[in-house]
PDB file of C-alpha atoms in Angstrom:
ATOM      1  CA  MET A 180       0.000   0.000   0.000  1.00  0.00           C
ATOM      2  CA  THR A 181       0.984   3.651  -0.492  1.00  0.00           C
ATOM      3  CA  ALA A 182       1.458   5.790   2.600  1.00  0.00           C
ATOM      4  CA  ALA A 183      -0.999   8.665   2.920  1.00  0.00           C
ATOM      5  CA  LEU A 184       0.882  10.227   5.825  1.00  0.00           C
ATOM      6  CA  LYS A 185       4.029   9.657   7.856  1.00  0.00           C
ATOM      7  CA  VAL A 186       4.433  10.838  11.427  1.00  0.00           C
ATOM      8  CA  GLY A 187       8.062  11.152  12.478  1.00  0.00           C
ATOM      9  CA  ASP A 188       9.360  11.638  16.035  1.00  0.00           C
ATOM     10  CA  LEU A 189       6.412  13.879  16.887  1.00  0.00           C
ATOM     11  CA  THR A 190       6.661  15.547  20.294  1.00  0.00           C
ATOM     12  CA  ARG A 191       4.466  18.037  22.156  1.00  0.00           C
ATOM     13  CA  ILE A 192       4.711  18.101  25.965  1.00  0.00           C
ATOM     14  CA  TYR A 193       2.461  20.240  28.168  1.00  0.00           C
ATOM     15  CA  PRO A 194       3.460  21.758  31.552  1.00  0.00           C
ATOM     16  CA  GLY A 195       1.566  19.114  33.524  1.00  0.00           C
ATOM     17  CA  GLY A 196       3.450  16.318  31.780  1.00  0.00           C
ATOM     18  CA  GLY A 197       0.758  15.363  29.277  1.00  0.00           C
ATOM     19  CA  GLY A 198       1.255  15.250  25.534  1.00  0.00           C
ATOM     20  CA  ILE A 199       3.149  13.011  23.145  1.00  0.00           C
ATOM     21  CA  ARG A 200       6.792  11.969  22.943  1.00  0.00           C
ATOM     22  CA  GLY A 201       8.593  10.744  19.851  1.00  0.00           C
ATOM     23  CA  ILE A 202       5.544   9.324  18.047  1.00  0.00           C
ATOM     24  CA  ASP A 203       6.343   7.446  14.821  1.00  0.00           C
ATOM     25  CA  PHE A 204       3.921   5.657  12.505  1.00  0.00           C
ATOM     26  CA  THR A 205       2.702   5.474   8.921  1.00  0.00           C
ATOM     27  CA  ALA A 206      -0.941   5.457   7.778  1.00  0.00           C
ATOM     28  CA  ASP A 207      -1.803   3.988   4.390  1.00  0.00           C
ATOM     29  CA  GLU A 208      -4.158   5.199   1.732  1.00  0.00           C
ATOM     30  CA  ARG A 209      -7.527   3.428   1.534  1.00  0.00           C
ATOM     31  CA  ALA A 210      -7.075   1.891   4.972  1.00  0.00           C
ATOM     32  CA  VAL A 211      -8.110   2.450   8.586  1.00  0.00           C
ATOM     33  CA  THR A 212      -5.325   3.139  11.072  1.00  0.00           C
ATOM     34  CA  ALA A 213      -6.543   3.028  14.671  1.00  0.00           C
ATOM     35  CA  VAL A 214      -4.741   4.813  17.499  1.00  0.00           C
ATOM     36  CA  ILE A 215      -5.731   3.314  20.845  1.00  0.00           C
ATOM     37  CA  GLY A 216      -4.600   3.898  24.402  1.00  0.00           C
ATOM     38  CA  PRO A 217      -5.795   4.674  27.935  1.00  0.00           C
ATOM     39  CA  ASN A 218      -7.391   8.009  28.819  1.00  0.00           C
ATOM     40  CA  GLY A 219      -4.732  10.699  28.736  1.00  0.00           C
ATOM     41  CA  ALA A 220      -2.406   8.699  26.487  1.00  0.00           C
ATOM     42  CA  GLY A 221      -2.140  11.589  24.003  1.00  0.00           C
ATOM     43  CA  LYS A 222      -4.483  10.496  21.208  1.00  0.00           C
ATOM     44  CA  THR A 223      -6.335  13.811  20.900  1.00  0.00           C
ATOM     45  CA  VAL A 224      -3.072  15.792  21.041  1.00  0.00           C
ATOM     46  CA  LEU A 225      -1.714  13.637  18.231  1.00  0.00           C
ATOM     47  CA  PHE A 226      -4.823  14.094  16.087  1.00  0.00           C
ATOM     48  CA  SER A 227      -4.861  17.844  16.701  1.00  0.00           C
ATOM     49  CA  ILE A 228      -1.299  18.162  15.411  1.00  0.00           C
ATOM     50  CA  ILE A 229      -1.986  16.028  12.328  1.00  0.00           C
ATOM     51  CA  ALA A 230      -5.063  18.167  11.604  1.00  0.00           C
ATOM     52  CA  GLY A 231      -3.026  21.363  11.915  1.00  0.00           C
ATOM     53  CA  LEU A 232      -4.884  22.592  15.000  1.00  0.00           C
ATOM     54  CA  ALA A 233      -1.774  22.456  17.203  1.00  0.00           C
ATOM     55  CA  ARG A 234       1.957  22.716  16.592  1.00  0.00           C
ATOM     56  CA  PRO A 235       4.501  20.119  17.671  1.00  0.00           C
ATOM     57  CA  GLU A 236       7.655  21.058  19.549  1.00  0.00           C
ATOM     58  CA  SER A 237       9.570  18.754  17.231  1.00  0.00           C
ATOM     59  CA  GLY A 238       9.013  16.080  14.636  1.00  0.00           C
ATOM     60  CA  THR A 239       7.180  15.993  11.315  1.00  0.00           C
ATOM     61  CA  VAL A 240       3.872  15.123   9.691  1.00  0.00           C
ATOM     62  CA  GLU A 241       4.327  14.390   5.997  1.00  0.00           C
ATOM     63  CA  PHE A 242       1.413  13.868   3.610  1.00  0.00           C
ATOM     64  CA  ALA A 243       1.606  12.008   0.310  1.00  0.00           C
ATOM     65  CA  SER A 244       0.108  15.069  -1.369  1.00  0.00           C
ATOM     66  CA  PRO A 245       1.441  18.525  -0.449  1.00  0.00           C
ATOM     67  CA  ASN A 246      -2.096  19.946  -0.638  1.00  0.00           C
ATOM     68  CA  ALA A 247      -3.801  17.055   1.118  1.00  0.00           C
ATOM     69  CA  ARG A 248      -7.176  17.892   2.639  1.00  0.00           C
ATOM     70  CA  VAL A 249      -7.519  16.795   6.252  1.00  0.00           C
ATOM     71  CA  ALA A 250     -10.898  16.662   8.009  1.00  0.00           C
ATOM     72  CA  TYR A 251     -11.056  16.229  11.777  1.00  0.00           C
ATOM     73  CA  CYS A 252     -14.207  15.149  13.596  1.00  0.00           C
ATOM     74  CA  PRO A 253     -13.785  15.448  17.396  1.00  0.00           C
ATOM     75  CA  ASP A 254     -15.591  13.211  19.869  1.00  0.00           C
ATOM     76  CA  VAL A 255     -18.147  15.932  20.671  1.00  0.00           C
ATOM     77  CA  PRO A 256     -18.643  18.115  17.572  1.00  0.00           C
ATOM     78  CA  GLN A 257     -20.105  21.556  18.298  1.00  0.00           C
ATOM     79  CA  PHE A 258     -22.130  23.685  15.907  1.00  0.00           C
ATOM     80  CA  GLU A 259     -24.159  26.873  16.146  1.00  0.00           C
ATOM     81  CA  SER A 260     -27.459  25.813  17.678  1.00  0.00           C
ATOM     82  CA  TRP A 261     -29.688  27.816  15.325  1.00  0.00           C
ATOM     83  CA  LEU A 262     -28.334  26.153  12.173  1.00  0.00           C
ATOM     84  CA  THR A 263     -30.097  23.212  10.574  1.00  0.00           C
ATOM     85  CA  ALA A 264     -28.184  20.027   9.782  1.00  0.00           C
ATOM     86  CA  LEU A 265     -28.308  20.867   6.084  1.00  0.00           C
ATOM     87  CA  GLU A 266     -26.923  24.361   6.710  1.00  0.00           C
ATOM     88  CA  VAL A 267     -24.050  22.955   8.792  1.00  0.00           C
ATOM     89  CA  VAL A 268     -22.983  20.622   5.998  1.00  0.00           C
ATOM     90  CA  GLU A 269     -23.455  23.288   3.299  1.00  0.00           C
ATOM     91  CA  ILE A 270     -21.224  25.691   5.255  1.00  0.00           C
ATOM     92  CA  SER A 271     -18.582  22.982   5.664  1.00  0.00           C
ATOM     93  CA  LEU A 272     -18.696  22.306   1.926  1.00  0.00           C
ATOM     94  CA  ALA A 273     -18.517  26.015   1.017  1.00  0.00           C
ATOM     95  CA  MET A 274     -15.543  26.652   3.321  1.00  0.00           C
ATOM     96  CA  SER A 275     -13.611  23.761   1.810  1.00  0.00           C
ATOM     97  CA  ARG A 276     -13.779  25.081  -1.760  1.00  0.00           C
ATOM     98  CA  ARG A 277     -11.902  27.854  -3.492  1.00  0.00           C
ATOM     99  CA  ARG A 278     -13.941  30.998  -4.063  1.00  0.00           C
ATOM    100  CA  GLU A 279     -14.146  30.393  -7.825  1.00  0.00           C
ATOM    101  CA  ASP A 280     -15.564  26.912  -7.191  1.00  0.00           C
ATOM    102  CA  ARG A 281     -18.312  27.915  -4.792  1.00  0.00           C
ATOM    103  CA  ALA A 282     -20.809  28.824  -7.495  1.00  0.00           C
ATOM    104  CA  ARG A 283     -20.794  25.182  -8.593  1.00  0.00           C
ATOM    105  CA  ILE A 284     -21.712  23.838  -5.148  1.00  0.00           C
ATOM    106  CA  VAL A 285     -25.113  22.162  -5.178  1.00  0.00           C
ATOM    107  CA  ARG A 286     -27.359  21.350  -2.248  1.00  0.00           C
ATOM    108  CA  GLU A 287     -27.578  17.740  -3.414  1.00  0.00           C
ATOM    109  CA  THR A 288     -23.986  17.125  -2.306  1.00  0.00           C
ATOM    110  CA  ALA A 289     -24.811  18.157   1.253  1.00  0.00           C
ATOM    111  CA  ARG A 290     -27.982  16.062   1.220  1.00  0.00           C
ATOM    112  CA  GLU A 291     -26.022  13.014   0.083  1.00  0.00           C
ATOM    113  CA  ALA A 292     -23.575  13.407   2.963  1.00  0.00           C
ATOM    114  CA  LEU A 293     -26.427  13.633   5.463  1.00  0.00           C
ATOM    115  CA  GLU A 294     -28.130  10.595   3.943  1.00  0.00           C
ATOM    116  CA  ALA A 295     -24.884   8.628   4.165  1.00  0.00           C
ATOM    117  CA  CYS A 296     -24.731   9.402   7.894  1.00  0.00           C
ATOM    118  CA  GLY A 297     -28.368   8.558   8.579  1.00  0.00           C
ATOM    119  CA  LEU A 298     -29.539  12.159   8.978  1.00  0.00           C
ATOM    120  CA  GLY A 299     -31.456  12.671   5.754  1.00  0.00           C
ATOM    121  CA  SER A 300     -34.822  12.686   7.499  1.00  0.00           C
ATOM    122  CA  VAL A 301     -33.748  15.452   9.923  1.00  0.00           C
ATOM    123  CA  LYS A 302     -31.810  17.659   7.516  1.00  0.00           C
ATOM    124  CA  ASP A 303     -34.075  20.652   8.263  1.00  0.00           C
ATOM    125  CA  ARG A 304     -34.047  20.217  12.042  1.00  0.00           C
ATOM    126  CA  ARG A 305     -32.030  22.709  14.083  1.00  0.00           C
ATOM    127  CA  VAL A 306     -28.862  21.479  15.772  1.00  0.00           C
ATOM    128  CA  ALA A 307     -30.193  22.613  19.178  1.00  0.00           C
ATOM    129  CA  ASP A 308     -32.593  19.651  19.084  1.00  0.00           C
ATOM    130  CA  PHE A 309     -29.916  17.048  18.274  1.00  0.00           C
ATOM    131  CA  SER A 310     -28.785  14.358  20.706  1.00  0.00           C
ATOM    132  CA  ARG A 311     -25.064  13.758  21.213  1.00  0.00           C
ATOM    133  CA  GLY A 312     -25.220  10.749  18.927  1.00  0.00           C
ATOM    134  CA  MET A 313     -26.857  12.820  16.188  1.00  0.00           C
ATOM    135  CA  LEU A 314     -24.183  15.497  16.631  1.00  0.00           C
ATOM    136  CA  GLN A 315     -21.521  12.864  16.088  1.00  0.00           C
ATOM    137  CA  ARG A 316     -23.178  11.754  12.860  1.00  0.00           C
ATOM    138  CA  LEU A 317     -23.470  15.379  11.769  1.00  0.00           C
ATOM    139  CA  GLY A 318     -19.779  15.902  12.459  1.00  0.00           C
ATOM    140  CA  ILE A 319     -18.924  12.963  10.207  1.00  0.00           C
ATOM    141  CA  ALA A 320     -21.225  14.313   7.474  1.00  0.00           C
ATOM    142  CA  ALA A 321     -19.606  17.770   7.705  1.00  0.00           C
ATOM    143  CA  ALA A 322     -16.186  16.130   7.368  1.00  0.00           C
ATOM    144  CA  LEU A 323     -17.093  13.792   4.507  1.00  0.00           C
ATOM    145  CA  VAL A 324     -18.620  16.525   2.360  1.00  0.00           C
ATOM    146  CA  THR A 325     -15.152  18.118   2.033  1.00  0.00           C
ATOM    147  CA  ASP A 326     -13.864  14.931   0.342  1.00  0.00           C
ATOM    148  CA  PRO A 327     -10.678  14.768   2.452  1.00  0.00           C
ATOM    149  CA  GLU A 328      -7.667  12.592   1.682  1.00  0.00           C
ATOM    150  CA  ILE A 329      -7.222  12.130   5.456  1.00  0.00           C
ATOM    151  CA  LEU A 330     -10.315  11.683   7.632  1.00  0.00           C
ATOM    152  CA  ILE A 331      -9.694  11.779  11.385  1.00  0.00           C
ATOM    153  CA  LEU A 332     -12.437  10.359  13.608  1.00  0.00           C
ATOM    154  CA  ASP A 333     -11.921  10.793  17.366  1.00  0.00           C
ATOM    155  CA  GLU A 334     -14.327   8.493  19.251  1.00  0.00           C
ATOM    156  CA  PRO A 335     -16.959   8.510  16.475  1.00  0.00           C
ATOM    157  CA  ASN A 336     -19.239   5.964  18.168  1.00  0.00           C
ATOM    158  CA  SER A 337     -18.969   6.801  21.876  1.00  0.00           C
ATOM    159  CA  ALA A 338     -22.542   8.137  22.154  1.00  0.00           C
ATOM    160  CA  LEU A 339     -24.253   5.817  19.680  1.00  0.00           C
ATOM    161  CA  ASP A 340     -26.618   2.942  20.344  1.00  0.00           C
ATOM    162  CA  PRO A 341     -25.900  -0.476  18.745  1.00  0.00           C
ATOM    163  CA  ILE A 342     -27.811   0.409  15.579  1.00  0.00           C
ATOM    164  CA  GLY A 343     -25.981   3.717  15.318  1.00  0.00           C
ATOM    165  CA  ARG A 344     -22.616   2.004  15.813  1.00  0.00           C
ATOM    166  CA  ALA A 345     -23.447  -0.450  13.034  1.00  0.00           C
ATOM    167  CA  ASP A 346     -24.327   2.495  10.777  1.00  0.00           C
ATOM    168  CA  VAL A 347     -21.023   4.236  11.535  1.00  0.00           C
ATOM    169  CA  ARG A 348     -19.139   0.987  10.899  1.00  0.00           C
ATOM    170  CA  GLY A 349     -20.808   0.869   7.506  1.00  0.00           C
ATOM    171  CA  ILE A 350     -19.836   4.488   6.786  1.00  0.00           C
ATOM    172  CA  ILE A 351     -16.190   3.890   7.736  1.00  0.00           C
ATOM    173  CA  THR A 352     -15.995   0.638   5.756  1.00  0.00           C
ATOM    174  CA  ALA A 353     -17.382   2.390   2.684  1.00  0.00           C
ATOM    175  CA  GLN A 354     -15.207   5.484   3.060  1.00  0.00           C
ATOM    176  CA  LYS A 355     -11.917   3.643   3.454  1.00  0.00           C
ATOM    177  CA  ARG A 356     -12.199   2.663  -0.203  1.00  0.00           C
ATOM    178  CA  HIS A 357     -11.590   6.323  -1.034  1.00  0.00           C
ATOM    179  CA  ARG A 358      -9.354   7.790   1.672  1.00  0.00           C
ATOM    180  CA  CYS A 359      -7.041   7.259   4.638  1.00  0.00           C
ATOM    181  CA  ILE A 360      -8.958   7.094   7.927  1.00  0.00           C
ATOM    182  CA  LEU A 361      -7.407   7.697  11.345  1.00  0.00           C
ATOM    183  CA  LEU A 362      -9.624   6.343  14.080  1.00  0.00           C
ATOM    184  CA  SER A 363      -9.611   6.469  17.859  1.00  0.00           C
ATOM    185  CA  SER A 364     -12.110   4.610  20.032  1.00  0.00           C
ATOM    186  CA  HIS A 365     -12.378   3.070  23.471  1.00  0.00           C
ATOM    187  CA  MET A 366     -14.848   0.557  22.008  1.00  0.00           C
ATOM    188  CA  LEU A 367     -12.161  -1.908  21.003  1.00  0.00           C
ATOM    189  CA  SER A 368     -14.603  -4.404  19.525  1.00  0.00           C
ATOM    190  CA  GLU A 369     -15.404  -1.728  16.938  1.00  0.00           C
ATOM    191  CA  VAL A 370     -11.712  -1.086  16.278  1.00  0.00           C
ATOM    192  CA  GLU A 371     -11.127  -4.810  15.834  1.00  0.00           C
ATOM    193  CA  GLN A 372     -13.725  -4.938  13.078  1.00  0.00           C
ATOM    194  CA  LEU A 373     -12.568  -1.790  11.290  1.00  0.00           C
ATOM    195  CA  ALA A 374      -8.815  -1.330  11.611  1.00  0.00           C
ATOM    196  CA  ASP A 375      -6.171  -2.534   9.173  1.00  0.00           C
ATOM    197  CA  HIS A 376      -3.332  -1.221  11.331  1.00  0.00           C
ATOM    198  CA  ILE A 377      -3.262  -0.420  15.046  1.00  0.00           C
ATOM    199  CA  VAL A 378      -0.967   1.935  16.945  1.00  0.00           C
ATOM    200  CA  VAL A 379      -1.026   1.526  20.741  1.00  0.00           C
ATOM    201  CA  ILE A 380       0.148   4.509  22.762  1.00  0.00           C
ATOM    202  CA  ASP A 381       0.530   4.964  26.495  1.00  0.00           C
ATOM    203  CA  GLN A 382       1.828   7.992  28.399  1.00  0.00           C
ATOM    204  CA  GLY A 383       2.423   9.748  25.104  1.00  0.00           C
ATOM    205  CA  ARG A 384       4.621   7.052  23.552  1.00  0.00           C
ATOM    206  CA  VAL A 385       4.053   4.288  20.999  1.00  0.00           C
ATOM    207  CA  ILE A 386       4.437   0.990  22.851  1.00  0.00           C
ATOM    208  CA  THR A 387       3.570  -1.290  19.958  1.00  0.00           C
ATOM    209  CA  GLN A 388       2.022  -1.197  16.508  1.00  0.00           C
ATOM    210  CA  GLY A 389       1.229  -3.586  13.701  1.00  0.00           C
ATOM    211  CA  THR A 390      -1.552  -5.182  11.726  1.00  0.00           C
ATOM    212  CA  THR A 391      -4.734  -5.920  13.623  1.00  0.00           C
ATOM    213  CA  ALA A 392      -3.990  -9.654  13.396  1.00  0.00           C
ATOM    214  CA  SER A 393      -0.519  -9.218  14.919  1.00  0.00           C
ATOM    215  CA  ILE A 394      -1.812  -7.029  17.762  1.00  0.00           C
ATOM    216  CA  LEU A 395      -4.556  -9.551  18.559  1.00  0.00           C
ATOM    217  CA  THR A 396      -2.023 -12.334  19.074  1.00  0.00           C
ATOM    218  CA  GLU A 397       0.710 -10.309  20.808  1.00  0.00           C
ATOM    219  CA  GLY A 398       1.531 -11.956  24.128  1.00  0.00           C
ATOM    220  CA  ILE A 399      -1.349 -14.412  23.841  1.00  0.00           C
ATOM    221  CA  ALA A 400      -1.118 -17.956  25.225  1.00  0.00           C
ATOM    222  CA  PRO A 401      -1.807 -20.901  22.857  1.00  0.00           C
ATOM    223  CA  VAL A 402      -5.015 -22.017  24.588  1.00  0.00           C
ATOM    224  CA  TRP A 403      -8.185 -23.077  22.763  1.00  0.00           C
ATOM    225  CA  ALA A 404     -11.710 -23.498  24.113  1.00  0.00           C
ATOM    226  CA  ILE A 405     -13.558 -26.309  22.335  1.00  0.00           C
ATOM    227  CA  ARG A 406     -17.326 -26.636  22.468  1.00  0.00           C
ATOM    228  CA  LEU A 407     -18.621 -30.114  21.641  1.00  0.00           C
ATOM    229  CA  GLY A 408     -21.961 -31.283  20.271  1.00  0.00           C
ATOM    230  CA  ALA A 409     -21.913 -34.349  22.541  1.00  0.00           C
ATOM    231  CA  PRO A 410     -19.782 -35.603  25.482  1.00  0.00           C
ATOM    232  CA  ALA A 411     -16.271 -36.682  24.464  1.00  0.00           C
ATOM    233  CA  GLN A 412     -15.754 -40.402  24.253  1.00  0.00           C
ATOM    234  CA  ILE A 413     -12.323 -40.246  25.874  1.00  0.00           C
ATOM    235  CA  SER A 414     -10.937 -39.043  29.200  1.00  0.00           C
ATOM    236  CA  ALA A 415      -8.438 -36.251  29.721  1.00  0.00           C
ATOM    237  CA  ALA A 416      -5.873 -38.826  30.878  1.00  0.00           C
ATOM    238  CA  ASP A 417      -6.252 -40.877  27.695  1.00  0.00           C
ATOM    239  CA  LEU A 418      -6.096 -37.719  25.590  1.00  0.00           C
ATOM    240  CA  ALA A 419      -2.797 -36.827  27.257  1.00  0.00           C
ATOM    241  CA  VAL A 420      -1.403 -40.166  26.149  1.00  0.00           C
ATOM    242  CA  ALA A 421      -2.767 -39.810  22.595  1.00  0.00           C
ATOM    243  CA  VAL A 422      -1.526 -36.229  22.186  1.00  0.00           C
ATOM    244  CA  PRO A 423       1.325 -35.710  24.688  1.00  0.00           C
ATOM    245  CA  GLU A 424       2.081 -32.266  23.238  1.00  0.00           C
ATOM    246  CA  ALA A 425      -1.216 -30.908  24.593  1.00  0.00           C
ATOM    247  CA  ARG A 426      -2.808 -30.557  28.015  1.00  0.00           C
ATOM    248  CA  PHE A 427      -6.556 -31.189  28.197  1.00  0.00           C
ATOM    249  CA  GLU A 428      -9.097 -30.041  30.785  1.00  0.00           C
ATOM    250  CA  PHE A 429     -12.830 -30.689  30.719  1.00  0.00           C
ATOM    251  CA  ASP A 430     -14.667 -27.656  32.127  1.00  0.00           C
ATOM    252  CA  ALA A 431     -17.974 -29.440  31.457  1.00  0.00           C
ATOM    253  CA  ASP A 432     -19.107 -32.554  29.597  1.00  0.00           C
ATOM    254  CA  MET A 433     -19.162 -30.665  26.313  1.00  0.00           C
ATOM    255  CA  LEU A 434     -16.569 -27.960  26.959  1.00  0.00           C
ATOM    256  CA  CYS A 435     -12.861 -28.719  26.748  1.00  0.00           C
ATOM    257  CA  THR A 436      -9.753 -26.550  27.094  1.00  0.00           C
ATOM    258  CA  VAL A 437      -6.601 -27.507  25.170  1.00  0.00           C
ATOM    259  CA  ARG A 438      -3.233 -25.912  25.987  1.00  0.00           C
ATOM    260  CA  PHE A 439      -0.034 -26.107  23.947  1.00  0.00           C
ATOM    261  CA  PRO A 440       3.498 -25.011  24.860  1.00  0.00           C
ATOM    262  CA  SER A 441       3.727 -22.868  21.719  1.00  0.00           C
ATOM    263  CA  PHE A 442       1.808 -21.807  18.627  1.00  0.00           C
ATOM    264  CA  GLU A 443       4.204 -23.890  16.546  1.00  0.00           C
ATOM    265  CA  SER A 444       3.236 -26.973  18.520  1.00  0.00           C
ATOM    266  CA  ALA A 445      -0.451 -26.077  18.192  1.00  0.00           C
ATOM    267  CA  ALA A 446      -0.143 -25.700  14.418  1.00  0.00           C
ATOM    268  CA  GLU A 447       1.220 -29.232  14.246  1.00  0.00           C
ATOM    269  CA  HIS A 448      -1.008 -31.013  16.760  1.00  0.00           C
ATOM    270  CA  LEU A 449      -4.321 -29.130  17.196  1.00  0.00           C
ATOM    271  CA  VAL A 450      -6.143 -31.056  14.461  1.00  0.00           C
ATOM    272  CA  THR A 451      -4.975 -34.349  15.960  1.00  0.00           C
ATOM    273  CA  ALA A 452      -6.257 -33.216  19.361  1.00  0.00           C
ATOM    274  CA  LEU A 453      -9.662 -32.404  17.892  1.00  0.00           C
ATOM    275  CA  GLN A 454      -9.874 -35.768  16.143  1.00  0.00           C
ATOM    276  CA  ASN A 455      -9.099 -37.622  19.358  1.00  0.00           C
ATOM    277  CA  LEU A 456     -12.003 -36.010  21.188  1.00  0.00           C
ATOM    278  CA  ARG A 457     -14.290 -38.323  19.166  1.00  0.00           C
ATOM    279  CA  ALA A 458     -17.242 -35.960  19.370  1.00  0.00           C
ATOM    280  CA  PRO A 459     -18.916 -33.410  17.069  1.00  0.00           C
ATOM    281  CA  ILE A 460     -17.081 -30.066  17.164  1.00  0.00           C
ATOM    282  CA  ILE A 461     -19.366 -27.036  17.489  1.00  0.00           C
ATOM    283  CA  GLU A 462     -16.784 -24.306  18.016  1.00  0.00           C
ATOM    284  CA  VAL A 463     -13.015 -23.914  18.391  1.00  0.00           C
ATOM    285  CA  THR A 464     -11.948 -20.539  19.831  1.00  0.00           C
ATOM    286  CA  LEU A 465      -8.499 -19.189  20.600  1.00  0.00           C
ATOM    287  CA  ARG A 466      -8.904 -17.905  24.137  1.00  0.00           C
ATOM    288  CA  ASP A 467      -8.398 -14.192  24.821  1.00  0.00           C
ATOM    289  CA  ARG A 468      -8.099 -13.424  21.123  1.00  0.00           C
ATOM    290  CA  ASP A 469      -9.969 -10.137  21.097  1.00  0.00           C
ATOM    291  CA  LEU A 470      -8.698  -6.592  21.133  1.00  0.00           C
ATOM    292  CA  ASP A 471      -9.883  -5.854  24.681  1.00  0.00           C
ATOM    293  CA  ALA A 472      -7.830  -8.747  26.052  1.00  0.00           C
ATOM    294  CA  SER A 473      -4.855  -7.944  23.806  1.00  0.00           C
ATOM    295  CA  PHE A 474      -4.909  -4.272  24.828  1.00  0.00           C
ATOM    296  CA  ALA A 475      -4.997  -5.205  28.526  1.00  0.00           C
ATOM    297  CA  ARG A 476      -2.034  -7.575  28.069  1.00  0.00           C
ATOM    298  CA  ILE A 477      -0.011  -4.965  26.198  1.00  0.00           C
ATOM    299  CA  ILE A 478      -0.618  -2.215  28.766  1.00  0.00           C
ATOM    300  CA  GLN A 479       0.041  -4.550  31.725  1.00  0.00           C
ATOM    301  CA  ASN A 480       3.272  -5.811  30.186  1.00  0.00           C
ATOM    302  CA  GLN A 481       4.372  -2.218  29.621  1.00  0.00           C
ATOM    303  CA  GLU A 482       3.661  -1.300  33.253  1.00  0.00           C
ATOM    304  CA  HIS A 483       5.723  -4.255  34.521  1.00  0.00           C
ATOM    305  CA  ARG A 484       8.827  -3.304  32.540  1.00  0.00           C
TER     306      ARG A 484
END
C-alpha cells in the first residue's frame, strides 16, 4: 500500500506532563489506522497536530500530497445551535472550496452526505434539538462533504446505540475505499472490526504497533476453548497419552480446554487433538483473542517493565 501520511518523532509536551513523545507511525491510503490507548495517552493531542490545529515542539507530519485535505471530527462536535443540519454541511462544503468553485456547489452534495450518515430525514431540524449521537453523525457528514484525503475520527461511536454504531461501521468501511482514515475509540470491539493497522500509545509514547492480526495475538497464550456437540468419548488422561504435546481439561461434559506449549506446537497437533475427542465439534476458539484482552495484556506488560 501507499502511505498517505508519515508521522516522524512527533513531540508536544504540556506543563503538567501530558502530551506526546517521539511518536512514529505510517498510515496507508484506503485503509483504517486506529490509534488506541488509555485516557490521557495523548491520542487527541496527536490528532490535533496532524489536523493542523496544534503545533509540535519537534518532529514531522508528511502527507503524500502537499495539498492534502484533512478533516477532523472530534468526539463531541459543536455547531451553532440555530443552524439546521443541512446548513451545517453546506457551510462545511462552502468553506472547503476555493472561491471560484463555490458557485458550482449544489445542495444535493450536502444532502447526500447527510443521507450517508443517517440524517437525511432530519436535515431541516435545528442542531439545538440534536442528541449527542446525532451530533456525532453530523460531524462525520460535515467532514465527509469536504472529500478529504485524510479523515480523522476521534471516538466517532462513543454516544451511539448499537444500531448507530453499526451504521457508523458501515460508513467507515465504505469510506476507506476512497481515503485514509485515522480512528480512535475506546470501544475496542469496533476497532477490531474496522482497523487494518493499530498503533497503541501509552503515556504519550508508541508501545507497539502492527496489523490488527498481529496485535490480537501479541503476548497471547496458545489455549483453545472447544465446544462439543456431545460428550467426548475419551478421558483427559487418555487424551494426554494420545496427544502428549497438549494438556486437556474438561470444564464441562461438552466444553474442553486444550493448551499447547507454543503456537508452533499447536499448528502441528491441534487437528490431531480435535480428532481424538471423538465428538462433534461445534466451536473452536483461541482464548483471549480479542482486542480488549490484547490491549490489557499490552498495557500490563508495559507497566511491569
